[in-house]
PDB file of C-alpha atoms in Angstrom:
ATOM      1  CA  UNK R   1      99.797  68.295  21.663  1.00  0.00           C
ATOM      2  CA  UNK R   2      96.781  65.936  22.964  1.00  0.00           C
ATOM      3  CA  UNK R   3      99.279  64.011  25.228  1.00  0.00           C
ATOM      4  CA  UNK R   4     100.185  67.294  26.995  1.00  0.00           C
ATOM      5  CA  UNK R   5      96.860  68.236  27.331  1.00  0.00           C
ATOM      6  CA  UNK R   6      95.700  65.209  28.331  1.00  0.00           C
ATOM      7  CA  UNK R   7      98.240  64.701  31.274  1.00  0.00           C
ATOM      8  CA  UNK R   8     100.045  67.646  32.145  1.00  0.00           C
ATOM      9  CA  UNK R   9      96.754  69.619  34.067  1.00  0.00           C
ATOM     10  CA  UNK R  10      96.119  66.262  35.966  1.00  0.00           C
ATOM     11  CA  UNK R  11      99.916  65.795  36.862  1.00  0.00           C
ATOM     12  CA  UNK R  12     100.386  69.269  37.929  1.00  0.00           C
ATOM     13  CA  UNK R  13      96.648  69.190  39.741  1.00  0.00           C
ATOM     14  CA  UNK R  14      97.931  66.232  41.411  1.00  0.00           C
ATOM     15  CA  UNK R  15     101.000  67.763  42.929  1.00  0.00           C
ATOM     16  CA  UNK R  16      99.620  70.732  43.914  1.00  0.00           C
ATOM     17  CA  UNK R  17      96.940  68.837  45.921  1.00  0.00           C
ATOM     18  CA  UNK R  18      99.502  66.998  47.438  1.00  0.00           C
ATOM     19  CA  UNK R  19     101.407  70.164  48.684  1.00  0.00           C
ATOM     20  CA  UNK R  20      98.571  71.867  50.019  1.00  0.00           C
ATOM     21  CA  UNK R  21      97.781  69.019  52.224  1.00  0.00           C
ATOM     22  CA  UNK R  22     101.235  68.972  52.942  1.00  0.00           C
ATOM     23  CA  UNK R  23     100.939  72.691  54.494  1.00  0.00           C
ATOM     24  CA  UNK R  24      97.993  71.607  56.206  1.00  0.00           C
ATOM     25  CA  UNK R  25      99.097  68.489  58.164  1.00  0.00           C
ATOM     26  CA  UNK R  26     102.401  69.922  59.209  1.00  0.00           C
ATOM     27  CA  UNK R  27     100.759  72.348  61.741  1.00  0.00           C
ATOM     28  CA  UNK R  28     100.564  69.916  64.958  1.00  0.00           C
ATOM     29  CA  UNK R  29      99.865  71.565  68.770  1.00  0.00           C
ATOM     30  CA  UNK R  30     102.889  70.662  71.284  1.00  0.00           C
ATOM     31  CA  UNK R  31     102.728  70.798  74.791  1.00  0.00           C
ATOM     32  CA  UNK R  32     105.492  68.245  76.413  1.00  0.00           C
ATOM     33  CA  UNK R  33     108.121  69.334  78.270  1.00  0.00           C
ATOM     34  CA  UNK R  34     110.397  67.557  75.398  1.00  0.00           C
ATOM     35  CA  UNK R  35     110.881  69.187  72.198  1.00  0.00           C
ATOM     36  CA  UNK R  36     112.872  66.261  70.505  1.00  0.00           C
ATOM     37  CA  UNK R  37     110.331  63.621  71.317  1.00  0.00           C
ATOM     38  CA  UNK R  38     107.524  66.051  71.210  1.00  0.00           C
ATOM     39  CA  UNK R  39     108.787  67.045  67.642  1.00  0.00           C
ATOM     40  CA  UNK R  40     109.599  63.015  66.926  1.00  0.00           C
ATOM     41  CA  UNK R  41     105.971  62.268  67.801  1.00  0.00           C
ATOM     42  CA  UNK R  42     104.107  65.035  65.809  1.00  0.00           C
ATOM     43  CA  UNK R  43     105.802  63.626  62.893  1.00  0.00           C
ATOM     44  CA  UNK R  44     104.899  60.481  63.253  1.00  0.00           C
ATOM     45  CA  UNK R  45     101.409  61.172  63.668  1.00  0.00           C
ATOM     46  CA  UNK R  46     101.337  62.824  60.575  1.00  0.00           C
ATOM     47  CA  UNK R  47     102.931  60.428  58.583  1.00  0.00           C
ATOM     48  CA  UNK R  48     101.275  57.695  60.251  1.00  0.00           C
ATOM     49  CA  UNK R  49      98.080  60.183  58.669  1.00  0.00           C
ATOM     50  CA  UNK R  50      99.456  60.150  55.162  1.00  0.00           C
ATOM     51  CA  UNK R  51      99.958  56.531  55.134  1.00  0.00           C
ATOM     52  CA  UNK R  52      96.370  55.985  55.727  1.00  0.00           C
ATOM     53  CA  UNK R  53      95.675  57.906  52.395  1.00  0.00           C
ATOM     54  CA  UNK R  54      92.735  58.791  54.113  1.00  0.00           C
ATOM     55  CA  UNK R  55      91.921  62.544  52.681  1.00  0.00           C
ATOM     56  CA  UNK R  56      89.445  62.887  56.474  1.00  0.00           C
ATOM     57  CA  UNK R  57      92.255  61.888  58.577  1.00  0.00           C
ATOM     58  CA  UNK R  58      94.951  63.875  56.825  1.00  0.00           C
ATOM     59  CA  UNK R  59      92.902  66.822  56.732  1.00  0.00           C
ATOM     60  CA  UNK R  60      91.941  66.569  60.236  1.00  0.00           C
ATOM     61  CA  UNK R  61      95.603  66.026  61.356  1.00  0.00           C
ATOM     62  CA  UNK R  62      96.200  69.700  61.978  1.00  0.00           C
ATOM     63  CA  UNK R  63      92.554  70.857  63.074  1.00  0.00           C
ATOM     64  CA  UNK R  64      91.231  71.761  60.240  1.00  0.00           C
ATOM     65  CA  UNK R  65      89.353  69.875  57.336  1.00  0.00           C
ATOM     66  CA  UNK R  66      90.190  73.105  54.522  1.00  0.00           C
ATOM     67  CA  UNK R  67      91.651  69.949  52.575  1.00  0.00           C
ATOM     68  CA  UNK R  68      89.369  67.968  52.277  1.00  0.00           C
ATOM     69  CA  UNK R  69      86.711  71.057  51.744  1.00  0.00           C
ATOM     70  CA  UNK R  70      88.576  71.942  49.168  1.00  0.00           C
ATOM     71  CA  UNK R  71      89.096  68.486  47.174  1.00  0.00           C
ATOM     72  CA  UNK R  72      86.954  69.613  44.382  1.00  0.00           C
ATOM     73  CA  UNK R  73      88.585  72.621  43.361  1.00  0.00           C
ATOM     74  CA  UNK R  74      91.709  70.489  43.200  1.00  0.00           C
ATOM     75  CA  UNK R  75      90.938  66.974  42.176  1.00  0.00           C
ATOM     76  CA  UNK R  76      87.749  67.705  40.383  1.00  0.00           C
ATOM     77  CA  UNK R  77      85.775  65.858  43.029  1.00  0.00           C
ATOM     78  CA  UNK R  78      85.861  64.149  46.626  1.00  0.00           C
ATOM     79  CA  UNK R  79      85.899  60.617  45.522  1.00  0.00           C
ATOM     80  CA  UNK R  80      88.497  61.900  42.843  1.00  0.00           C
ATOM     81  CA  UNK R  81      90.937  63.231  45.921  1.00  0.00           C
ATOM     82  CA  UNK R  82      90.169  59.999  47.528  1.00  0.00           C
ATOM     83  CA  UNK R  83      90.867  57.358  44.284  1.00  0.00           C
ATOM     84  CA  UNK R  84      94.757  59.652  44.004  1.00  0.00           C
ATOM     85  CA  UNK R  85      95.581  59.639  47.637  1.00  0.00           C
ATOM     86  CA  UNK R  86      94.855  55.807  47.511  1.00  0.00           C
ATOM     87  CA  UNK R  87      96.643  55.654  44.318  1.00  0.00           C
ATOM     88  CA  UNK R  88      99.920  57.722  45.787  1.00  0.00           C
ATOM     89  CA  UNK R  89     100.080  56.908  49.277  1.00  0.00           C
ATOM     90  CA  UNK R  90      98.608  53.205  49.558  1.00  0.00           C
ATOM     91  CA  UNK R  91     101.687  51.935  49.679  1.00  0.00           C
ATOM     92  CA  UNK R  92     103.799  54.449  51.809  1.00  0.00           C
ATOM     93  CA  UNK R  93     105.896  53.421  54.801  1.00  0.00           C
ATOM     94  CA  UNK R  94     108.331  55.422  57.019  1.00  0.00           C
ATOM     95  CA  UNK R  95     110.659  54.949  59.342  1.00  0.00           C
ATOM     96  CA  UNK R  96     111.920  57.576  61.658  1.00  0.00           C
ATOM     97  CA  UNK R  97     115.948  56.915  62.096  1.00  0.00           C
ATOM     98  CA  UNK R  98     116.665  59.765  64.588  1.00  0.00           C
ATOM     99  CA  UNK R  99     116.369  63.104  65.654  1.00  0.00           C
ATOM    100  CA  UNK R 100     118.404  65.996  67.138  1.00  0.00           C
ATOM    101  CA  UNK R 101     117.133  68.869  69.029  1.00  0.00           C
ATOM    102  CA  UNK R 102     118.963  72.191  67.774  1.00  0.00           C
ATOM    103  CA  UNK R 103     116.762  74.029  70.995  1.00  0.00           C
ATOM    104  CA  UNK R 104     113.510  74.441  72.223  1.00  0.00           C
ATOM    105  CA  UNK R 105     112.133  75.617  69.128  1.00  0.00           C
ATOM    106  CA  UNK R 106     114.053  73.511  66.477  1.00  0.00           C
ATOM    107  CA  UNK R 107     114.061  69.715  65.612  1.00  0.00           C
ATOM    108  CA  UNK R 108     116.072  68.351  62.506  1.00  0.00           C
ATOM    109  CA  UNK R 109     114.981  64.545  62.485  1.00  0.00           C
ATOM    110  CA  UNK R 110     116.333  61.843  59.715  1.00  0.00           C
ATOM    111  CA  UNK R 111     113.204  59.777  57.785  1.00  0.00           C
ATOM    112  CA  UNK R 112     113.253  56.779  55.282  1.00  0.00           C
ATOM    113  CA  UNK R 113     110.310  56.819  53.408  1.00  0.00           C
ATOM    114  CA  UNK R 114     109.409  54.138  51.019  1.00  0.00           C
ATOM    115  CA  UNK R 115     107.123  53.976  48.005  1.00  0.00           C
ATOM    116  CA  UNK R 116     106.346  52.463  44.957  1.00  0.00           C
ATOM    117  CA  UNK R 117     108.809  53.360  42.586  1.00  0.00           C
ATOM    118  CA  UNK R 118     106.993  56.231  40.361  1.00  0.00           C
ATOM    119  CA  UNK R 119     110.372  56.260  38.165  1.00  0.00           C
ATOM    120  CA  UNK R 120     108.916  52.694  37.268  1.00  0.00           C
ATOM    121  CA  UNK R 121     105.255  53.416  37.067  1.00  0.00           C
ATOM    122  CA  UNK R 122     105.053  57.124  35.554  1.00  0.00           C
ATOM    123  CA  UNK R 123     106.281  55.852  32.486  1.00  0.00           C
ATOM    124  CA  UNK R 124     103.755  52.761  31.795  1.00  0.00           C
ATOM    125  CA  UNK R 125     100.731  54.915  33.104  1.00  0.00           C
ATOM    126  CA  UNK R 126     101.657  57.582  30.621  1.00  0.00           C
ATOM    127  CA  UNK R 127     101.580  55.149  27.624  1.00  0.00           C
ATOM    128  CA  UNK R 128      98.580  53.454  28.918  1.00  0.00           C
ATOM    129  CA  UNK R 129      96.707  56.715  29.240  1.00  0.00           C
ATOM    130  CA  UNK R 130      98.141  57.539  25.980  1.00  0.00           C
ATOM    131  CA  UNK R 131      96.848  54.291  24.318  1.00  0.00           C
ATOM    132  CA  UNK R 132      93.547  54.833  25.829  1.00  0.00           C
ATOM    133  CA  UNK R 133      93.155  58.089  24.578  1.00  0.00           C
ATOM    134  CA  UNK R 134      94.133  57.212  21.380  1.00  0.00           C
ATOM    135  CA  UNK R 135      91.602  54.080  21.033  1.00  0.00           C
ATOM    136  CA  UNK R 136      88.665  56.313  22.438  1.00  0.00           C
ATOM    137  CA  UNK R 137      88.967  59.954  21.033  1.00  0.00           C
ATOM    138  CA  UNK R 138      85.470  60.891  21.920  1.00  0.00           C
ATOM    139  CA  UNK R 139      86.873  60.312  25.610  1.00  0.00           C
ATOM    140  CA  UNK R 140      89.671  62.485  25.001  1.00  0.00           C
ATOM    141  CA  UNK R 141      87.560  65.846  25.014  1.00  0.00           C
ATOM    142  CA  UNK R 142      85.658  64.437  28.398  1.00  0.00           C
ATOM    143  CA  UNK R 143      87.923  66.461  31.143  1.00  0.00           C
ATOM    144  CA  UNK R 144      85.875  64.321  33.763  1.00  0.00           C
ATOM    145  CA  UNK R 145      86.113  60.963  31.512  1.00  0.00           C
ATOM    146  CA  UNK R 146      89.648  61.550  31.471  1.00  0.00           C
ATOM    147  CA  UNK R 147      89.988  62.364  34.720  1.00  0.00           C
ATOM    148  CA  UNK R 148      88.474  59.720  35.734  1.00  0.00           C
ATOM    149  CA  UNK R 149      90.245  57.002  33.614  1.00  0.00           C
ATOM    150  CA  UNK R 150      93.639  58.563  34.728  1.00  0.00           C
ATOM    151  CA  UNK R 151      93.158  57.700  38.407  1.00  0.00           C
ATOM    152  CA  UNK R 152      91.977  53.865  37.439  1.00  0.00           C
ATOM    153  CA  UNK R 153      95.330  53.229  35.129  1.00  0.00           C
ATOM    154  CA  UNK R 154      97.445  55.038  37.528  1.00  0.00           C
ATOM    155  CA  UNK R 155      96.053  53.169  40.250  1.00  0.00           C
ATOM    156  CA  UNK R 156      95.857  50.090  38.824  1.00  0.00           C
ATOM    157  CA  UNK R 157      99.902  50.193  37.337  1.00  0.00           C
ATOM    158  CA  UNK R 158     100.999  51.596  40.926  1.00  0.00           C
ATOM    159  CA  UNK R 159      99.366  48.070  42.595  1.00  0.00           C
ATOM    160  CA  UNK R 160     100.844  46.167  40.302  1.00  0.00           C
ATOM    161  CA  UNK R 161     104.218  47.460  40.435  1.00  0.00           C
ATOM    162  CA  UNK R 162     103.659  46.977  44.288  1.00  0.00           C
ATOM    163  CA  UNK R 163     102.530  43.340  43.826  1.00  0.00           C
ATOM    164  CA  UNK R 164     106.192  43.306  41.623  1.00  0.00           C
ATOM    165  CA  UNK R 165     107.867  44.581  44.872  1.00  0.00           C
ATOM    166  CA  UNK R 166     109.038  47.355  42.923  1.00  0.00           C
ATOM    167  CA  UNK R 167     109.747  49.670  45.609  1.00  0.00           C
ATOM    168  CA  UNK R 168     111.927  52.667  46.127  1.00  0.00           C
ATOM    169  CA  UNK R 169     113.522  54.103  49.364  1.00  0.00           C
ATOM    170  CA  UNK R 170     115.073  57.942  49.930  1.00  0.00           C
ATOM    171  CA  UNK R 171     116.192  58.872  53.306  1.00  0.00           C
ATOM    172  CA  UNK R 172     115.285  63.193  54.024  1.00  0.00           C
ATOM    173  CA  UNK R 173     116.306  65.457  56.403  1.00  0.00           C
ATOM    174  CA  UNK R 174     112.880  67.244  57.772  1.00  0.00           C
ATOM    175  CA  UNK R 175     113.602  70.806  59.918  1.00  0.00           C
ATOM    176  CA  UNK R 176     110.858  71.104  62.533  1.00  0.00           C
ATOM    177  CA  UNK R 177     110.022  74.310  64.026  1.00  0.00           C
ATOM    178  CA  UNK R 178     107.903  75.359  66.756  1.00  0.00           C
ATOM    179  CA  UNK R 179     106.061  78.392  65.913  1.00  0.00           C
ATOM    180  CA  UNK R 180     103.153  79.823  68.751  1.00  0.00           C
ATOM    181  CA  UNK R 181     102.679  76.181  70.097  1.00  0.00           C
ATOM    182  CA  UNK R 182     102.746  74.174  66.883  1.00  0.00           C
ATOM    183  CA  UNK R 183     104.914  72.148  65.074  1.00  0.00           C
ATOM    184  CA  UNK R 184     105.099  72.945  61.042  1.00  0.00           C
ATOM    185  CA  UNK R 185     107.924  71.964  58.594  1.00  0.00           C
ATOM    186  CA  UNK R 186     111.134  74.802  58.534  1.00  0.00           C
ATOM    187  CA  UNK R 187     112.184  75.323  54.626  1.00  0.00           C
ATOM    188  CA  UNK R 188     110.377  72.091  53.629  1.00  0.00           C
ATOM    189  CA  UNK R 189     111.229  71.246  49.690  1.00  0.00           C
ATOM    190  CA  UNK R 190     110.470  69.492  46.963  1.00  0.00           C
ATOM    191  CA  UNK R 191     112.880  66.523  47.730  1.00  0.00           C
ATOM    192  CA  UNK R 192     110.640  65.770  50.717  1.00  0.00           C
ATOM    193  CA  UNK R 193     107.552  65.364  48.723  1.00  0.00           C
ATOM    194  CA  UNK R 194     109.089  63.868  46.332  1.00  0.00           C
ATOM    195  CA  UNK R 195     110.526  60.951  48.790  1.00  0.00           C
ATOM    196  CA  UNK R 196     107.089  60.443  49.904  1.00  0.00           C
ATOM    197  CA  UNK R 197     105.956  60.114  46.106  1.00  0.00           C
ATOM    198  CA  UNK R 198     108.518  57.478  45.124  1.00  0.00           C
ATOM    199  CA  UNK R 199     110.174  59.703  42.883  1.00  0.00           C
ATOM    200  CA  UNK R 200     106.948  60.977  41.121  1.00  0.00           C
ATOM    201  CA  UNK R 201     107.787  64.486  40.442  1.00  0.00           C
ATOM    202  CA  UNK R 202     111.245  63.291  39.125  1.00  0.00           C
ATOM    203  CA  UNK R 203     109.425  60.806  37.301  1.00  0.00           C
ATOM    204  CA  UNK R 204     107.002  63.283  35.719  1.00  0.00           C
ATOM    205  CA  UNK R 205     109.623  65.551  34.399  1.00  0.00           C
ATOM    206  CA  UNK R 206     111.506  62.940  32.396  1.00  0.00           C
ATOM    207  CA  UNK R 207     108.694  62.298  30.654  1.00  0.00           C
TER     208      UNK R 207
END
């Protein structure tokens, strides 16, 4: 029972912070005469955004900071929001293979993204945050102790399994559509996030 309670609200915290700023981003102003490139270059930008792990930039990305405004009610804190974006995007990479225009107002384009392997990580960060909790029970009732100490392992196994080159690549299919002058994702899903994760929402239910 402590080990669900202990994780599970931060995982699912996590994920849901991730998505929102996923919404956000996605919402990028075209005016070329292109749609394909046009399309092809709004993505980048915002990937080239979440790659920074910079919770400013990303939340700026589509004109609007509501993201970052928001990082307490989802991380718990600013510098919380921060320490995870670090922690699940310092080491993401892209690499936009190609794109097809379906019309004007449609793009499907083809993206590698590479991250840490989560599949890898998840599984040591769980025991470690399980060992910790179990060596300092007076922690254990501290949301924002625990909180706290759950960004610093998971940040600390993720660069570690990056030093270990343990990397994972997925290649999506993203559906761009152009709705009143901006670009936003078309039936985005899970697999998409979870690309850009390495695997972490996989990772989190085999747990």
């Amino acid at each position: 029972m402590m080990q669900k309670k202990t994780t599970a609200p931060i995982t699912w915290r996590v994920l849901a912070g991730l998505l929102l700023a996923l919404v956000l981003i996605f919402s990028l102003t075209g005016c070329g005469p292109d749609p394909e490139a046009e399309a092809k270059a709004s993505l980048d930008k915002t990937l080239s955004a979440m790659k920074s792990a910079d919770i400013k930039k990303i939340s700026k990305i589509g004109g609007k900071n509501s993201f970052y405004d928001d990082a307490d009610k989802i991380f718990g804190s600013k510098d919380a929001a921060q320490q995870i974006m670090k922690a699940m995007l310092g080491h993401f990479d892209y690499k936009i293979l190609s794109s097809k225009k379906v019309d004007d107002n449609n793009v499907t384009l083809r993206v590698k993204m590479t991250n840490v392997d989560m599949n890898k990580v998840v599984p040591k960060w769980y025991k470690d945050l399980m060992s910790y909790a179990a060596a300092n029970p007076a922690v254990a009732s501290d949301e924002k102790a625990i909180m706290a100490k759950t960004f610093d392992i998971l940040k600390t196994d993720v660069d570690q399994a990056a030093k270990d080159k343990t990397f994972t690549s997925k290649t999506v299919t993203i559906k761009m559509k152009k709705v009143k002058d901006k670009w936003k994702f078309n039936d985005a899903d899970d697999q998409i996030l979870d690309a850009m994760l390495g695997g972490f929402q996989n990772a989190v239910k085999n747990l």
